[in-house]
Coordinates of C-alpha atoms and ligand atoms in Angstrom, one line a residue:
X10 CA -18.1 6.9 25.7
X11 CA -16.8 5.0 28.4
X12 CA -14.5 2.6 27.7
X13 CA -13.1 -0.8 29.8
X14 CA -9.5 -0.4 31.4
X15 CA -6.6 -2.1 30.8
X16 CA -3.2 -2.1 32.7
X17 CA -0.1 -3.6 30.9
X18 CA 2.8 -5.1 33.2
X19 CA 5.7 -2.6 33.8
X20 CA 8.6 -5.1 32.1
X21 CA 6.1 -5.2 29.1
X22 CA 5.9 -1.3 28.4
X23 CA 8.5 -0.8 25.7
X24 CA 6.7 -1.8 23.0
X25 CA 3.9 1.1 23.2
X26 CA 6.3 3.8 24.2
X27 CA 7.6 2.9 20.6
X28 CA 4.3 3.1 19.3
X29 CA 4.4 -0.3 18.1
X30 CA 0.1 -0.6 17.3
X31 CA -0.2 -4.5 18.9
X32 CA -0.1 -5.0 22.1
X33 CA 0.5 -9.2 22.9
X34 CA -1.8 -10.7 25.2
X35 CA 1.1 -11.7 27.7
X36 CA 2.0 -7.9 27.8
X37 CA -1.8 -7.2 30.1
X38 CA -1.9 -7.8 33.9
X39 CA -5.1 -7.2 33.9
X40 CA -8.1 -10.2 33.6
X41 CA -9.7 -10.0 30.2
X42 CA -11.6 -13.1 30.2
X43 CA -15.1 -11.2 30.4
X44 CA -14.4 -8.8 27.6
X45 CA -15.9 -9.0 24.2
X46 CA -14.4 -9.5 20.8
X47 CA -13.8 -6.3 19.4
X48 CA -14.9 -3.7 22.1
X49 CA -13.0 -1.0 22.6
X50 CA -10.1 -0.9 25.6
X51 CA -8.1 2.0 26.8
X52 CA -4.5 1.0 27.7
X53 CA -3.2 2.4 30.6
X54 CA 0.8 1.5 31.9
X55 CA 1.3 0.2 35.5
X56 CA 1.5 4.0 36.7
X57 CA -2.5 4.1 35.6
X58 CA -1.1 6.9 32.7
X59 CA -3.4 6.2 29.4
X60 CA -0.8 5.0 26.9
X61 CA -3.2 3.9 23.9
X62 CA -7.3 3.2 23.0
X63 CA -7.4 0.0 20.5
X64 CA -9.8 -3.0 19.6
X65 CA -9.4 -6.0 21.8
X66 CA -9.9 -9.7 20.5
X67 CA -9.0 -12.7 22.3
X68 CA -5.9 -14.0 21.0
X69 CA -2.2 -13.3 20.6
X70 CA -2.4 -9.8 19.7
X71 CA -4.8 -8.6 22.2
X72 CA -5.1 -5.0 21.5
X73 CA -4.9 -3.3 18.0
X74 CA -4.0 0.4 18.8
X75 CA -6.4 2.8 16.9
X76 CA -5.0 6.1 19.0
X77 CA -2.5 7.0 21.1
X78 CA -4.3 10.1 22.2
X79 CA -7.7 10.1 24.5
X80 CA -10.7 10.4 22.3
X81 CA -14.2 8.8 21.1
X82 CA -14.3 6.5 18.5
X83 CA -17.2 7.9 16.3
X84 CA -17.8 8.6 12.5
X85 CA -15.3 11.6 13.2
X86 CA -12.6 9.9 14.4
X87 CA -12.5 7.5 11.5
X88 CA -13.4 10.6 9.3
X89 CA -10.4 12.1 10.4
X90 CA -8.0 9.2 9.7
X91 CA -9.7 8.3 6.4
X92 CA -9.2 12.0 5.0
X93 CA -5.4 11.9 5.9
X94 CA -5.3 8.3 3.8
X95 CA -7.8 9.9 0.7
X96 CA -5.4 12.8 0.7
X97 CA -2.2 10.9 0.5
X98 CA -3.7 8.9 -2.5
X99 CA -4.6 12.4 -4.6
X100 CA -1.3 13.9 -3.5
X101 CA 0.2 10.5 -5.1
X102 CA -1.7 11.0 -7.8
X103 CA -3.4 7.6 -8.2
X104 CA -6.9 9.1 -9.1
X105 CA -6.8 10.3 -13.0
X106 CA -8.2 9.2 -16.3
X107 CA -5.5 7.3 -16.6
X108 CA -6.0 5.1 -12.8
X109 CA -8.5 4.4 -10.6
X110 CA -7.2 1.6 -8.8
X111 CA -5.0 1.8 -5.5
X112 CA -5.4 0.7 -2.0
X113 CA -7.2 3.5 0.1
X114 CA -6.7 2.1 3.8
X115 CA -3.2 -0.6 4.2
X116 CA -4.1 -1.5 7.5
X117 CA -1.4 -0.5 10.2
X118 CA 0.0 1.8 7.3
X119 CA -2.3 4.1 7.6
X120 CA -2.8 3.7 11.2
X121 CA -6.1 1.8 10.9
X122 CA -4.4 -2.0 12.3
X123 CA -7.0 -4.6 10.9
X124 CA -8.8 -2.6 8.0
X125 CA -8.1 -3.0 4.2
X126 CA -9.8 -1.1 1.5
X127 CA -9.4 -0.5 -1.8
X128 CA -10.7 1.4 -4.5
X129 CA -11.8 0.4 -7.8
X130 CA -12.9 3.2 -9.8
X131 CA -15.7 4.2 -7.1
X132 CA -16.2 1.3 -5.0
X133 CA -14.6 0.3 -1.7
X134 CA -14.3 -2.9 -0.9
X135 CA -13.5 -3.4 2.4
X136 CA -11.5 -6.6 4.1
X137 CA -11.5 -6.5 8.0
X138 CA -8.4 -8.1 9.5
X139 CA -10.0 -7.6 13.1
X140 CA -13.3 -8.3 14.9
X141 CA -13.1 -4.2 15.9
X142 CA -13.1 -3.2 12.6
X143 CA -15.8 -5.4 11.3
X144 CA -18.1 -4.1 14.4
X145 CA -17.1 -0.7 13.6
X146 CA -18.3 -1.1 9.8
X147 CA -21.2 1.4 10.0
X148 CA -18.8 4.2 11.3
X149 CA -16.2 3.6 8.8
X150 CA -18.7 3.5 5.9
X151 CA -20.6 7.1 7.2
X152 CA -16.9 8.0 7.4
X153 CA -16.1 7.0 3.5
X154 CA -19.1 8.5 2.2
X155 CA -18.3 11.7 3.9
X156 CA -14.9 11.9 3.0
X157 CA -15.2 10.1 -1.0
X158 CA -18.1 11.7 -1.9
X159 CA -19.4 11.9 -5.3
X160 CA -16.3 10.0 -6.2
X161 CA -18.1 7.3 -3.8
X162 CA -20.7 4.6 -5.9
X163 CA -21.0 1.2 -3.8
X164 CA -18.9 -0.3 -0.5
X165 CA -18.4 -3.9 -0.4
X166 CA -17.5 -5.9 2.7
X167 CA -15.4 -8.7 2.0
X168 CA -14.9 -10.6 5.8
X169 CA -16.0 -13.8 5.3
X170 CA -12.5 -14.7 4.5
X171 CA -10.1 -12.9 6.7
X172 CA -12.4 -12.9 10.1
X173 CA -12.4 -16.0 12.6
X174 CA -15.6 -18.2 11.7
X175 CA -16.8 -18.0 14.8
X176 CA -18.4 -14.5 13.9
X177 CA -19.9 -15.6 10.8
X178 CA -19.0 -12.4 9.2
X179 CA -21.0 -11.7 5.9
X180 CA -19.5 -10.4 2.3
X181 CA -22.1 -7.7 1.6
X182 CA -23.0 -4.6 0.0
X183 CA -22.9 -1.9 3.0
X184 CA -23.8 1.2 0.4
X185 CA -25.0 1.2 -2.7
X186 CA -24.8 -1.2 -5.7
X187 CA -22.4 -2.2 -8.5
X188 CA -22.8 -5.0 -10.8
X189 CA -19.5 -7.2 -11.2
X190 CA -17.5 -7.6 -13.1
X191 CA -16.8 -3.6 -12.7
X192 CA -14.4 -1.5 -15.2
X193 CA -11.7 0.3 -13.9
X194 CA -8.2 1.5 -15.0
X195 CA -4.7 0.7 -13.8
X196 CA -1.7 2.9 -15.5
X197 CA -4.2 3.2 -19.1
X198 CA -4.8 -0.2 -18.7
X199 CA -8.1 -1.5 -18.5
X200 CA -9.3 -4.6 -16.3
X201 CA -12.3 -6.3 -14.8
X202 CA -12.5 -6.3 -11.3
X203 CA -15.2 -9.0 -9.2
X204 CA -14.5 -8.7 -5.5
X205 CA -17.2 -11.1 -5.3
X206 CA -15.3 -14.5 -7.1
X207 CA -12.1 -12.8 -7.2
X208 CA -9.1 -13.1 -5.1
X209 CA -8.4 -11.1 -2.1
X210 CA -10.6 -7.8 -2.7
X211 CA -10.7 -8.8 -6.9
X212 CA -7.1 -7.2 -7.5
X213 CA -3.6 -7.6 -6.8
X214 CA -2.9 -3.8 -6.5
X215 CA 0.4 -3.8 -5.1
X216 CA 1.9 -4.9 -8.4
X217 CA 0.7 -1.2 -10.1
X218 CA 4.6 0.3 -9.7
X219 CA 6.8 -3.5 -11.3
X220 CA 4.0 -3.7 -13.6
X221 CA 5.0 -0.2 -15.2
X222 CA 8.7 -0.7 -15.1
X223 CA 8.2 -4.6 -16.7
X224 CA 6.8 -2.4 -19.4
X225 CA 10.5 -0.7 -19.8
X226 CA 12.0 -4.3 -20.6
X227 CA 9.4 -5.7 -22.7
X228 CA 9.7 -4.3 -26.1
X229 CA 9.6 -7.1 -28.7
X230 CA 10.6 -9.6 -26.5
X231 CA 9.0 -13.1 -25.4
X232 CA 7.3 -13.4 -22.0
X233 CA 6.4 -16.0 -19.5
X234 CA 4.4 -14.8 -16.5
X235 CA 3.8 -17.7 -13.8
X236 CA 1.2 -16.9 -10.9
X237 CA -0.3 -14.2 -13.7
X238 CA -4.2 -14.2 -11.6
X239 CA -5.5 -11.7 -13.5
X240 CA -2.7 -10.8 -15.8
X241 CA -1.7 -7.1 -15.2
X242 CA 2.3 -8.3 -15.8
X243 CA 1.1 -9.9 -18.9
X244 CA -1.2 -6.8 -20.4
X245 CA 1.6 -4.3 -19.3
X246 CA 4.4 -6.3 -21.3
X247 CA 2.1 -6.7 -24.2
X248 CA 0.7 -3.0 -24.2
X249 CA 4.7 -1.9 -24.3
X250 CA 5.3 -3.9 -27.3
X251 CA 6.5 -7.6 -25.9
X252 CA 6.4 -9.7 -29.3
X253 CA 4.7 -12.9 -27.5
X254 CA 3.3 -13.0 -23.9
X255 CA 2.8 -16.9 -22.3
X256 CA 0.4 -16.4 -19.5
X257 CA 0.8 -19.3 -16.8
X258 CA -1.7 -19.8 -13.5
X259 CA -3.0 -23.3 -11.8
X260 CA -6.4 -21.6 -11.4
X261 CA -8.3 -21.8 -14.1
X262 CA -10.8 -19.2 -13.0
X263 CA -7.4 -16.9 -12.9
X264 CA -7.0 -17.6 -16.4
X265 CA -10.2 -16.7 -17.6
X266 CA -9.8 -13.6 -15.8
X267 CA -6.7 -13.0 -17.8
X268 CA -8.4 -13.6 -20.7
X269 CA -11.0 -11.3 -20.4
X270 CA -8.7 -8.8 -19.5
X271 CA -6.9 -9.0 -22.6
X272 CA -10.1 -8.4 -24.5
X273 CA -10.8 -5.2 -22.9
X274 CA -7.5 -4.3 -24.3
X275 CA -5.7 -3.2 -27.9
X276 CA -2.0 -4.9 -28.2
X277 CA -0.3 -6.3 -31.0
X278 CA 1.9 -9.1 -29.0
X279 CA 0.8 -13.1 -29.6
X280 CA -0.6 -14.3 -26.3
X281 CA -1.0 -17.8 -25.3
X282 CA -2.9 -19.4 -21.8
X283 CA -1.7 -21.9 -19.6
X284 CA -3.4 -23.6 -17.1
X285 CA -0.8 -25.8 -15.2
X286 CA 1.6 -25.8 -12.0
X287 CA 4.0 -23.3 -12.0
X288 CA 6.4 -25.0 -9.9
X289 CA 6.2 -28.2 -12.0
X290 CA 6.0 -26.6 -15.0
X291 CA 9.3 -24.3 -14.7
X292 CA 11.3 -27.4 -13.7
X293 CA 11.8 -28.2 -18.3
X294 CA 10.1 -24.8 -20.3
X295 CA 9.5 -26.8 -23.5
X296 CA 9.7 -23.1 -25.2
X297 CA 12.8 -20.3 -24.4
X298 CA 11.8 -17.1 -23.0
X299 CA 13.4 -13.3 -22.7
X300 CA 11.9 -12.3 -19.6
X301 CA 9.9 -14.5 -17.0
X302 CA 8.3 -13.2 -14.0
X303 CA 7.6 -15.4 -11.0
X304 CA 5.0 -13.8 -8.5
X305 CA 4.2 -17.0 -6.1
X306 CA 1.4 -16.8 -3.3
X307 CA 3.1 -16.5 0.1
X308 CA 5.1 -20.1 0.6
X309 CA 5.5 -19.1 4.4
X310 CA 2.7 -17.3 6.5
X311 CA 4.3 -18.5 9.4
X312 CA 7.7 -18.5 10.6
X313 CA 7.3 -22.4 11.5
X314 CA 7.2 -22.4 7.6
X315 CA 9.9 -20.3 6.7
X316 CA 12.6 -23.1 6.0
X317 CA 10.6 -25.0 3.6
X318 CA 9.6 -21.5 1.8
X319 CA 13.0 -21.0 1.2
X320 CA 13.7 -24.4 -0.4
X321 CA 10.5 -23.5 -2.1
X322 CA 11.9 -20.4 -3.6
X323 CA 15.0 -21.6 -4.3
X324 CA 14.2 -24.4 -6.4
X325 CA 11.9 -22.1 -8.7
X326 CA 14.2 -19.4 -8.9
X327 CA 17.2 -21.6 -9.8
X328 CA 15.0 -23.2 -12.4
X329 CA 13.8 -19.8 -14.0
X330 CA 17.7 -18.6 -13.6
X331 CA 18.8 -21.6 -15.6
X332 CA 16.2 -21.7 -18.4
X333 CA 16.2 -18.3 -19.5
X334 CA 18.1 -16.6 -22.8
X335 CA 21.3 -15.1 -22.7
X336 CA 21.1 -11.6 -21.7
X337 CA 17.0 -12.4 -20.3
X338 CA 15.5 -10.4 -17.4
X339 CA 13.7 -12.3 -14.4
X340 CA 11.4 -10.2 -12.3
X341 CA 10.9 -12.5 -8.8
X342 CA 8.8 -11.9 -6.1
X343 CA 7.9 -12.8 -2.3
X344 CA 4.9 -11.7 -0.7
X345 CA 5.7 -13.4 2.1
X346 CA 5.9 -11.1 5.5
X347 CA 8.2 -13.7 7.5
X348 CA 10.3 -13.5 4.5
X349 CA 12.9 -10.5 4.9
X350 CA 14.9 -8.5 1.7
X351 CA 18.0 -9.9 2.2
X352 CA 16.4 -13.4 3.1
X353 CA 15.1 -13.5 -0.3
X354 CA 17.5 -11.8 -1.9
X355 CA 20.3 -14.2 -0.5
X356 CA 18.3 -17.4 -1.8
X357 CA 18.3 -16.0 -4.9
X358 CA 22.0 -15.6 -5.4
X359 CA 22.2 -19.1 -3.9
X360 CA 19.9 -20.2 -6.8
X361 CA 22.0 -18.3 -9.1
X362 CA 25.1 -19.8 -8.0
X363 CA 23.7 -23.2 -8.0
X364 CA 22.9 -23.3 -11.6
X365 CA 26.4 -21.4 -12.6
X366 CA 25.1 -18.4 -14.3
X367 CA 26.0 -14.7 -13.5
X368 CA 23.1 -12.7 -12.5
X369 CA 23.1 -8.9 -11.9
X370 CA 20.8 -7.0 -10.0
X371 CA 19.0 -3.8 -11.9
X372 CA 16.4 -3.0 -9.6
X373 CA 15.1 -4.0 -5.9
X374 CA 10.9 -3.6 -5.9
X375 CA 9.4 -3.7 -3.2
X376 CA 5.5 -2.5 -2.7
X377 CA 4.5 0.5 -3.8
X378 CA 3.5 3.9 -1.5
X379 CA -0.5 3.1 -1.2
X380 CA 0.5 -0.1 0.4
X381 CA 2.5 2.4 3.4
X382 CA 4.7 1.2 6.2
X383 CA 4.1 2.2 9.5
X384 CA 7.5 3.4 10.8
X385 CA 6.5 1.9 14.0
X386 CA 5.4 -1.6 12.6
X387 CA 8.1 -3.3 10.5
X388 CA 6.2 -6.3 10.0
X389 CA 4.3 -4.1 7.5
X390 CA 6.8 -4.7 5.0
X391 CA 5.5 -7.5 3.0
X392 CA 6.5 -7.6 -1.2
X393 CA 10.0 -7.6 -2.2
X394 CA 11.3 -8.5 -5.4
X395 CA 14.0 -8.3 -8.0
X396 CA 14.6 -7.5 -11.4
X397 CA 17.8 -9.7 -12.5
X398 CA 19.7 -9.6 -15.5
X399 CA 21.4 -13.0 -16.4
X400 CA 24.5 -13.0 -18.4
Ligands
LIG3 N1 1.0 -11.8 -10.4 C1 -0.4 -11.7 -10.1 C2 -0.7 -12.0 -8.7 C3 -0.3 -13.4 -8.2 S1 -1.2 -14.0 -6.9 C4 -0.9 -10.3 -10.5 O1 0.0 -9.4 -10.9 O2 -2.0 -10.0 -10.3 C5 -0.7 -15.7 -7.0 C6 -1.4 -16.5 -8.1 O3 -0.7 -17.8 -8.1 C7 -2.8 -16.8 -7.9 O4 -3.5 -16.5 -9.1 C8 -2.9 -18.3 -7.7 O5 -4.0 -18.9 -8.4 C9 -1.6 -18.8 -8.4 N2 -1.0 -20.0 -7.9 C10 -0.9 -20.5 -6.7 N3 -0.2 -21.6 -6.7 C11 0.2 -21.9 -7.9 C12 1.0 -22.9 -8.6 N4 1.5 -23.9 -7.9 N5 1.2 -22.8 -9.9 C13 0.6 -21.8 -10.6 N6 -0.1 -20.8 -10.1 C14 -0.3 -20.9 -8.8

């Protein structure tokens, strides 16, 4: 296959010697005007070496790198790369009776930049970050079916949302069929998963390792989980014996998904639903709570933002901090990628220390190994949270 040539300036070369998979559009000498969204570029440096082969898209990041070796970018290749990925996935052990949910391709993690898919107990559904990956959609789905096999039933392409408009990319069934809502099975927990109406691809899977170890704290106590979508903190607390679980989400639609989730499943807990404002609603709990867990969308996707987000978090954490019983455990997250560990960890202390209560930290989460970092890629690094206990 031959592919179109580009040469990067010489000041601009440090990046790809560290393997860093973007490659910025001010970082080419040559003219890209005439190339295409998502064709394939080989990278050389000003010497004319090859450096890297990636997906090119007009915008900031120019070039996604797919390889850093020559090679053709058929079935194979992906094959290859998707193997490594299923592999990792067995090896962590996140396909048993007991789970059959996890995230099968995280992007620049696995060395794919701009491909998500996850699994859900036999179907893929896939979410294309890039205009490359979406074109190269028929490879990567010969390339799943080879490598999944039997354990393979439908692939689902989810685009729509993450792709510029301009390509008018479809959400469709690419292979096979599967009704939704479809069954499947986080840590012997059951859930209903809809890519189609739900959220991101129908599942927020990176929770599966907090989840578990909210589990460890909930035993008879009283729950509030804020930004619950689905409810996987609210069914693990209640399956580990939490006395009364208060399920909180401004989406209704979330709710009902929460609620349909808990009657797949056996608990003995009291739960109640609330559809309101998190942020509003934390500022005077009418009720006392044990343990609350704040999981917020991303308040800053852009840096521009970051200030604000921090106000943002702040205010809810000092509010949870200051509400909750003696002795009560707060799990708090950011999913925010502009947002660093000590960033958030820092605002929470200052919330702490706002509302004079002493707070110790038990545990620093963060996301868990089917959502990998690319050594190369720091930006990967996306949820962090804390489990604090407040005296
Ligand atoms: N904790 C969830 C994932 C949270 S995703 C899980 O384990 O699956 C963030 C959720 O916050 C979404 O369901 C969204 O509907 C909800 N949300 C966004 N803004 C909100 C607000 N201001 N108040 C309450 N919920 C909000």
């Amino acid at each position: 296959m031959e592919y179109k040539i580009v040469r990067l300036k010489k000041d601009k070369e440090i990046s790809i010697t560290r393997k860093h998979p973007w490659i910025f559009s001010g970082a080419i000498k040559s003219n890209t005007e005439d190339f295409e969204d998502g064709e394939k570029i080989i990278v050389e440096n000003h010497h004319g070496d090859f450096v890297a082969l990636g997906h090119f898209q007009h915008g900031t990041i120019a070039i996604r790198v797919l390889t850093y070796e020559s090679a053709s970018i058929d079935t194979s290749f992906y094959q290859a790369k998707i193997q490594n990925s299923w592999n990792l996935r067995l090896q962590l052990n996140l396909l048993s009776p007991t789970n059959s949910i996890f995230r099968l391709i995280h992007g620049e993690g696995d060395s794919l930049p701009g491909l998500i898919v996850d699994f859900y107990n036999g179907v893929c559904v896939l979410q294309t970050h890039s205009i490359g990956m979406y074109r190269d959609q028929t490879l990567i789905v010969e390339a799943l079916k080879n490598v999944l096999g039997k354990d393979l039933i439908a692939i689902y392409s989810k685009g729509a949302e993450t792709l510029p408009e301009r390509i008018k990319a479809q959400n469709e069934f690419l292979f096979g069929d599967c009704p939704t809502p479809h069954k499947a099975i986080e840590n012997s927990i059951q859930y209903n998963i809809d890519w189609i109406t739900g959220q991101k691809t129908g599942f927020f899977i990176d929770q599966r390792e907090n989840r578990a170890l909210l589990g460890q704290f909930s035993k008879n106590k009283k729950v509030l989980n804020t930004f619950c979508y689905s409810g996987g903190f609210s069914l693990s607390a209640l399956k580990a014996g939490a006395s009364v679980v208060h399920s909180l989400d401004s989406s209704k639609r979330a709710i009902e998904l929460t609620e349909e989730n808990l009657s797949l499943n056996e608990y003995e807990g009291e739960h109640k639903s609330i559809v309101a404002n998190a942020v509003e609603y934390i500022k005077d709990l009418p009720e006392n709570y044990d343990i609350i867990i704040l999981d917020p969308p991303a308040f800053a996707k852009h840096r521009e933002k970051r200030h604000n987000a921090m106000q943002a978090y702040k205010r809810l954490n000092a509010a949870a901090i200051k509400q909750i019983q003696p002795g009560g455990i707060l799990f708090t997250f950011s999913c925010s990628q502009v947002v660093d560990k000590t960033l958030f960890t820092n605002t929470v202390i200052a919330a702490a220390i706002e509302v004079g209560r002493n707070v110790r930290i038990l545990h620093q989460l963060h996301q868990p190994s089917d959502h990998p970092i690319n050594a190369f890629h720091p930006e990967g690094e996306y949820l962090k949270g804390l489990v604090l206990q407040i005296d």
